[in-house]
Short mmCIF file of C-alpha atoms in Angstrom, two decimals:
data_model
loop_
_atom_site.label_atom_id
_atom_site.label_comp_id
_atom_site.label_asym_id
_atom_site.label_seq_id
_atom_site.Cartn_x
_atom_site.Cartn_y
_atom_site.Cartn_z
CA UNK B 1296 6.54 8.10 24.54
CA UNK B 1297 2.94 7.32 25.45
CA UNK B 1298 0.66 10.08 24.30
CA UNK B 1299 -2.77 10.68 25.87
CA UNK B 1300 -4.30 11.59 22.50
CA UNK B 1301 -4.91 9.41 19.45
CA UNK B 1302 -2.73 9.88 16.39
CA UNK B 1303 -5.61 11.70 14.67
CA UNK B 1304 -6.03 14.01 17.66
CA UNK B 1305 -2.31 14.75 17.71
CA UNK B 1306 -2.56 16.11 14.18
CA UNK B 1307 -4.61 19.20 13.59
CA UNK B 1308 -7.47 18.20 11.34
CA UNK B 1309 -6.51 20.87 8.81
CA UNK B 1310 -2.88 19.65 8.63
CA UNK B 1311 -3.69 16.17 7.28
CA UNK B 1312 -4.00 16.20 3.48
CA UNK B 1313 -6.75 14.10 1.93
CA UNK B 1314 -5.91 10.55 0.87
CA UNK B 1315 -6.36 11.63 -2.75
CA UNK B 1316 -3.80 14.44 -2.32
CA UNK B 1317 -1.41 12.04 -0.58
CA UNK B 1318 -1.55 9.80 -3.65
CA UNK B 1319 -0.79 12.44 -6.31
CA UNK B 1320 2.84 12.84 -7.34
CA UNK B 1321 3.98 16.47 -7.19
CA UNK B 1322 6.40 17.88 -9.75
CA UNK B 1323 9.19 17.54 -7.18
CA UNK B 1324 8.29 13.90 -6.50
CA UNK B 1325 8.13 13.13 -10.24
CA UNK B 1326 11.65 14.52 -10.59
CA UNK B 1327 12.77 12.33 -7.69
CA UNK B 1328 11.24 9.23 -9.34
CA UNK B 1329 13.24 10.04 -12.48
CA UNK B 1330 16.39 10.62 -10.39
CA UNK B 1331 15.99 7.21 -8.74
CA UNK B 1332 15.01 5.22 -11.84
CA UNK B 1333 16.14 7.27 -14.82
CA UNK B 1334 14.26 8.82 -17.73
CA UNK B 1335 13.27 5.60 -19.50
CA UNK B 1336 10.46 3.09 -19.16
CA UNK B 1337 11.47 0.49 -16.59
CA UNK B 1338 10.22 -2.27 -18.89
CA UNK B 1339 10.99 -1.37 -22.51
CA UNK B 1340 13.37 1.63 -22.18
CA UNK B 1341 11.06 3.97 -24.15
CA UNK B 1342 12.03 7.59 -23.29
CA UNK B 1343 8.39 8.80 -23.26
CA UNK B 1344 7.16 7.99 -19.76
CA UNK B 1345 4.49 8.64 -17.20
CA UNK B 1346 4.74 7.83 -13.50
CA UNK B 1347 3.12 4.58 -12.42
CA UNK B 1348 2.16 3.84 -8.80
CA UNK B 1349 3.70 0.45 -8.01
CA UNK B 1350 1.24 0.08 -5.16
CA UNK B 1351 -1.92 1.33 -6.84
CA UNK B 1352 -3.60 4.43 -5.44
CA UNK B 1353 -6.73 2.32 -4.94
CA UNK B 1354 -4.64 0.13 -2.62
CA UNK B 1355 -3.42 3.13 -0.56
CA UNK B 1356 -0.26 3.61 -2.60
CA UNK B 1357 1.02 7.08 -1.81
CA UNK B 1358 3.10 9.67 -3.61
CA UNK B 1359 6.34 8.43 -2.08
CA UNK B 1360 8.84 8.50 -5.00
CA UNK B 1361 9.91 4.97 -4.04
CA UNK B 1362 6.40 3.92 -5.06
CA UNK B 1363 6.79 5.42 -8.53
CA UNK B 1364 8.08 3.84 -11.70
CA UNK B 1365 8.58 5.55 -15.06
CA UNK B 1366 6.60 3.57 -17.63
CA UNK B 1367 5.65 4.34 -21.22
CA UNK B 1368 1.93 4.47 -22.04
CA UNK B 1369 1.86 0.94 -23.47
CA UNK B 1370 3.74 -0.68 -20.57
CA UNK B 1371 1.67 1.30 -18.06
CA UNK B 1372 -1.54 -0.07 -19.62
CA UNK B 1373 -0.02 -3.58 -19.67
CA UNK B 1374 0.90 -3.45 -15.98
CA UNK B 1375 -2.60 -2.33 -15.02
CA UNK B 1376 -4.11 -5.15 -17.09
CA UNK B 1377 -1.79 -7.91 -15.83
CA UNK B 1378 -1.58 -8.56 -12.09
CA UNK B 1379 1.68 -10.52 -12.39
CA UNK B 1380 3.48 -7.60 -14.06
CA UNK B 1381 2.23 -5.17 -11.42
CA UNK B 1382 3.24 -7.56 -8.65
CA UNK B 1383 6.74 -7.88 -10.10
CA UNK B 1384 7.18 -4.09 -9.92
CA UNK B 1385 5.92 -4.08 -6.31
CA UNK B 1386 8.28 -6.90 -5.34
CA UNK B 1387 11.21 -5.04 -6.90
CA UNK B 1388 10.40 -1.92 -4.86
CA UNK B 1389 9.97 -3.92 -1.66
CA UNK B 1390 13.29 -5.70 -2.26
CA UNK B 1391 15.12 -2.39 -2.65
CA UNK B 1392 13.25 -0.09 -0.26
CA UNK B 1393 11.57 -2.38 2.27
CA UNK B 1394 7.93 -3.19 2.88
CA UNK B 1395 6.89 0.42 3.49
CA UNK B 1396 8.04 1.74 0.09
CA UNK B 1397 4.53 3.00 -0.70
CA UNK B 1398 3.86 4.70 2.66
CA UNK B 1399 4.00 8.43 3.26
CA UNK B 1400 4.92 10.19 6.49
CA UNK B 1401 1.34 10.07 7.76
CA UNK B 1402 1.04 6.31 7.18
CA UNK B 1403 4.30 5.82 9.09
CA UNK B 1404 3.05 8.05 11.90
CA UNK B 1405 -0.34 6.29 12.17
CA UNK B 1406 1.43 2.89 12.19
CA UNK B 1407 3.75 4.17 14.97
CA UNK B 1408 6.83 3.67 12.79
CA UNK B 1409 7.89 7.27 13.40
CA UNK B 1410 7.16 9.54 16.39
CA UNK B 1411 6.03 12.56 14.40
CA UNK B 1412 4.99 13.08 10.77
CA UNK B 1413 7.93 15.24 9.71
CA UNK B 1414 9.87 14.95 6.47
CA UNK B 1415 13.09 14.32 8.41
CA UNK B 1416 11.66 11.55 10.59
CA UNK B 1417 10.10 9.96 7.52
CA UNK B 1418 13.27 10.10 5.39
CA UNK B 1419 15.42 8.81 8.26
CA UNK B 1420 13.04 5.87 8.68
CA UNK B 1421 12.89 5.17 4.93
CA UNK B 1422 16.69 5.28 4.60
CA UNK B 1423 17.02 2.82 7.48
CA UNK B 1424 14.44 0.54 5.82
CA UNK B 1425 16.30 0.76 2.50
CA UNK B 1426 19.59 -0.25 4.16
CA UNK B 1427 17.83 -3.17 5.86
CA UNK B 1428 16.15 -4.25 2.60
CA UNK B 1429 19.39 -4.10 0.62
CA UNK B 1430 21.21 -6.14 3.27
CA UNK B 1431 18.43 -8.75 3.19
CA UNK B 1432 18.68 -8.84 -0.60
CA UNK B 1433 22.47 -9.30 -0.39
CA UNK B 1434 22.01 -12.23 2.00
CA UNK B 1435 19.39 -13.81 -0.29
CA UNK B 1436 21.76 -13.38 -3.24
CA UNK B 1437 24.57 -15.18 -1.40
CA UNK B 1438 26.49 -12.02 -0.53
CA UNK B 1439 26.24 -10.45 -3.99
CA UNK B 1440 25.13 -6.83 -4.14
CA UNK B 1441 21.82 -6.12 -5.87
CA UNK B 1442 21.67 -4.42 -9.22
CA UNK B 1443 19.84 -1.09 -9.01
CA UNK B 1444 17.88 0.20 -11.90
#
């Protein structure tokens, strides 16, 4: 549907959280990151973890749990110090969740990927992107299913 107002005008100015708020993981989102990836560091399997933004906050990485990765303090510091390690984590997320893994519902709305910035529209879109990404990964792997973890 063509709307006579800009995306910003369609949202009430007080309903759009700041970019900083949109990049902070809530307790609920932290639990979802652990549900998706487990309770151990994704690199060394240390059980003492913190949540890493695969797409850095400084690069507009949001609090979407798909953008999180449990990492221990040492691996977290390593990833931030070594571009290749950080890029590997981003590629893994993109392979499993699609190119918008680090977006939130407002990013999707502003990019016209969803019609309204609701949790349902966002999750429906993200689930569709995940199915598409996993199918692409299967094709690249010669029909083999990807390992999740």
